[in-house]
Amino acid sequence: MNLESKIPEGPLAEKWTNHKFNVKLVNPANKRKYDVIVVGTGLAGASAAASLAELGYNVKSFCFQDSPRRAHSIAAQGGINAAKNYQNDGDSVFRLFYDTIKGGDYRSREANVYRLAEVSVNIIDQCVAQGVPFAREYGGLLANRSFGGAQVSRTFYARGQTGQQLLLGAYSALSRQIANGKVELFPRTEMLDLVMVDGKARGIVTRNLVTGKIESHSAHAVVLATGGYGNVFYLSTNAMGSNVTAAWRAHKKGALMANPCYTQIHPTCIPVSGDHQSKLTLMSESLRNDGRVWVPATKELAQKIRKKEIHPNDLSEDERDYYLERKYPAFGNLVPRDVASRNAKYVCDEGRGVNETGKAVYLDFRDAIKRDGEDVIAGKYGNLFDMYKQITGSNPYKEPMTIFPAVHYTMGGLWVDYNLKTNIDGLYATGESNFSDHGANRLGASALMQGLADGYFVIPYTIGNYLAGEKYEKVGTDHEAFKEAEKAVKDNIDKLLSIKGSKSVDQYHKELGKIMWDYCGMSRTGEGLKKAKEMIKELRADFWKNVKVLGSNEEFNSSLEKASRVSDFLELGELMIDDALHREESCGGHFREEHQTPEGEAKRNDEDFAYVAAWEYTGPEKPETLHKEQLIFENVKLTQRSYK
């Protein structure tokens, strides 16, 4: 299989402009003849559905939540990047492009990343026009703050509620089109299969999560905006409903899955408190602007803190190790997430971690409060501080927060070309469900940027290029392909319900998550990955013999929902292991202990691994086939990342 990235010719800064001129257009009067399915209503999905409907297409929008407002995008806290250079501190489109390429450890496609940086400036204007209440400076200009991996302030924010406010903006645009009759919304509906007709994506099969009814929906094109697969680890910062099913079912119909081992571990999460937890809570990376990360300078002091013999406020400056500031003086506490996370692991592995488990470090605002005053800090982070206090019982105004890395975002996803089209004609993937923009590590505040860039400014152009060459005739849901897909979905549901084993779905999910975290988490080894592969195989075999799914299909059945999703996670987990095992290098969030510098940093192998690993499903119990898209760097020099 030849992976054609469809990158336009010409200079980097002119590619997107020239491409927009050269794509085929659909006559405005003809757009109403085309149907488009958009699965997912987060930032990528809601913005895409609203924009496509605004253009005149007939859109069907699907979400498994009861409202688009409950999409996981709402949980994003700290901000959205854009190269506006309002601070006059040296930012530019090229600098945002460069920081993103470097932050991803040179494992992303130059053309896609430059386009992302280029359209970022338009996103802010769009959102302000929608009424998104971004923070403002005293003079009325939009405020900015810094995020990891950058030495400029380019992150726009609405306190610690940026994702929520942006989603409400996209939701308002979507609601307008629903009221206009151009978008038909299907809440509490989950996609369970992709329907192919003559090699093209022509619809989906869904399950109504309230009644259990299996239904088919046809269209001329399908857009997946279904988020990431971080919940394969069970404990993550993702909403508990977040899953991989839509993307995975498309993968099993032929869509390539790219770089699945690239997982982002976020450094500032509230530490695990016990076996009872089903998810973890994120503390925004924006806190690292004013908070200082540290641990006790010695194991003995850390042990006394864990035993509550001394309080962290009692330690003098000499007894504290501000390890990020010490090791990375140029970036300090604002190093990228993968670097901050690994270093937190290192100091905890040394025995200098705090709290009862020893798996935590401090994020301390003492100096910032002393410098700026409590009111100023509360104005920036007040809702985050309140959330932290409600969860932990500790007051971060008076004592340092405790934080520890946790699974947060997945850089891998469905392979797409420059047009965001998968290798299947008519099937597109946007936002976190594709692999395209972040390489091996995503910089903070770039997820919201990508989701809205794809939905508002990319897919409306590129999907038209495809539809312009498609006939108006619709494929009815009585077509044999839809009947076969419906039968396959029903057979899978019946199989799950018929097992009647002794172990709950959550038990299997927890076991899978522990395997993935232990062997394919913050660091990986060849030996550990091989062991994990065998463990997952055994777990998956046991799942199909001993899982206990309660109830029936013809009802609201959360046990069945989970079982369907976990069965996909079990298969995905094995592919993630294969991908991590084959990549004999360290880059970004993929840290193979066999490949590191003397200082413990990631050591890439550009000669052998400067490519996108795109995996093709070949059938049950068969090894997947690896396809490679070579990454060509013409505008940045491949160098060892340094934040010192």
mmCIF file of N, CA and C in Angstrom, residues 495-496 498-503 508 537-549 570:
data_model
loop_
_atom_site.group_PDB
_atom_site.id
_atom_site.type_symbol
_atom_site.label_atom_id
_atom_site.label_comp_id
_atom_site.label_asym_id
_atom_site.label_seq_id
_atom_site.Cartn_x
_atom_site.Cartn_y
_atom_site.Cartn_z
ATOM 1 N N LYS A 495 -23.143 -12.139 21.158
ATOM 2 C CA LYS A 495 -22.011 -12.918 21.675
ATOM 3 C C LYS A 495 -21.621 -12.437 23.071
ATOM 4 N N LEU A 496 -21.549 -11.128 23.241
ATOM 5 C CA LEU A 496 -21.193 -10.571 24.551
ATOM 6 C C LEU A 496 -22.229 -10.947 25.608
ATOM 7 N N SER A 498 -24.186 -13.502 25.642
ATOM 8 C CA SER A 498 -24.346 -14.953 25.833
ATOM 9 C C SER A 498 -23.258 -15.586 26.690
ATOM 10 N N ILE A 499 -22.173 -14.858 26.949
ATOM 11 C CA ILE A 499 -21.043 -15.476 27.656
ATOM 12 C C ILE A 499 -21.402 -15.824 29.097
ATOM 13 N N LYS A 500 -22.019 -14.880 29.788
ATOM 14 C CA LYS A 500 -22.503 -15.085 31.157
ATOM 15 C C LYS A 500 -21.421 -15.676 32.070
ATOM 16 N N GLY A 501 -20.262 -14.999 32.064
ATOM 17 C CA GLY A 501 -19.148 -15.445 32.894
ATOM 18 C C GLY A 501 -19.241 -14.946 34.320
ATOM 19 N N SER A 502 -18.087 -14.856 34.971
ATOM 20 C CA SER A 502 -18.079 -14.520 36.402
ATOM 21 C C SER A 502 -17.352 -13.218 36.721
ATOM 22 N N LYS A 503 -16.704 -12.590 35.714
ATOM 23 C CA LYS A 503 -15.928 -11.376 35.980
ATOM 24 C C LYS A 503 -16.586 -10.171 35.307
ATOM 25 N N TYR A 508 -11.853 -6.520 33.903
ATOM 26 C CA TYR A 508 -10.980 -6.688 32.741
ATOM 27 C C TYR A 508 -10.339 -5.363 32.341
ATOM 28 N N LYS A 537 -2.860 -10.916 25.429
ATOM 29 C CA LYS A 537 -3.457 -12.034 24.672
ATOM 30 C C LYS A 537 -4.250 -12.945 25.601
ATOM 31 N N GLU A 538 -3.644 -13.274 26.738
ATOM 32 C CA GLU A 538 -4.317 -14.147 27.711
ATOM 33 C C GLU A 538 -5.554 -13.464 28.276
ATOM 34 N N LEU A 539 -5.437 -12.178 28.564
ATOM 35 C CA LEU A 539 -6.566 -11.437 29.126
ATOM 36 C C LEU A 539 -7.711 -11.363 28.121
ATOM 37 N N ARG A 540 -7.373 -11.138 26.854
ATOM 38 C CA ARG A 540 -8.412 -11.038 25.830
ATOM 39 C C ARG A 540 -9.124 -12.377 25.646
ATOM 40 N N ALA A 541 -8.360 -13.464 25.660
ATOM 41 C CA ALA A 541 -8.972 -14.792 25.532
ATOM 42 C C ALA A 541 -9.904 -15.069 26.707
ATOM 43 N N ASP A 542 -9.471 -14.664 27.903
ATOM 44 C CA ASP A 542 -10.286 -14.887 29.097
ATOM 45 C C ASP A 542 -11.545 -14.022 29.063
ATOM 46 N N PHE A 543 -11.421 -12.811 28.530
ATOM 47 C CA PHE A 543 -12.571 -11.909 28.416
ATOM 48 C C PHE A 543 -13.699 -12.579 27.648
ATOM 49 N N TRP A 544 -13.386 -13.199 26.524
ATOM 50 C CA TRP A 544 -14.415 -13.800 25.681
ATOM 51 C C TRP A 544 -14.934 -15.127 26.224
ATOM 52 N N LYS A 545 -14.354 -15.571 27.358
ATOM 53 C CA LYS A 545 -14.860 -16.781 28.015
ATOM 54 C C LYS A 545 -15.591 -16.471 29.316
ATOM 55 N N ASN A 546 -15.120 -15.432 30.026
ATOM 56 C CA ASN A 546 -15.576 -15.250 31.408
ATOM 57 C C ASN A 546 -16.191 -13.901 31.739
ATOM 58 N N VAL A 547 -16.364 -13.017 30.754
ATOM 59 C CA VAL A 547 -16.947 -11.723 31.091
ATOM 60 C C VAL A 547 -18.435 -11.893 31.396
ATOM 61 N N LYS A 548 -18.901 -11.100 32.330
ATOM 62 C CA LYS A 548 -20.321 -11.138 32.692
ATOM 63 C C LYS A 548 -20.954 -9.808 32.308
ATOM 64 N N VAL A 549 -21.809 -9.848 31.291
ATOM 65 C CA VAL A 549 -22.522 -8.663 30.841
ATOM 66 C C VAL A 549 -23.969 -8.787 31.293
ATOM 67 N N LEU A 570 -9.015 -3.982 24.270
ATOM 68 C CA LEU A 570 -8.135 -5.142 24.378
ATOM 69 C C LEU A 570 -7.378 -5.386 23.081
#
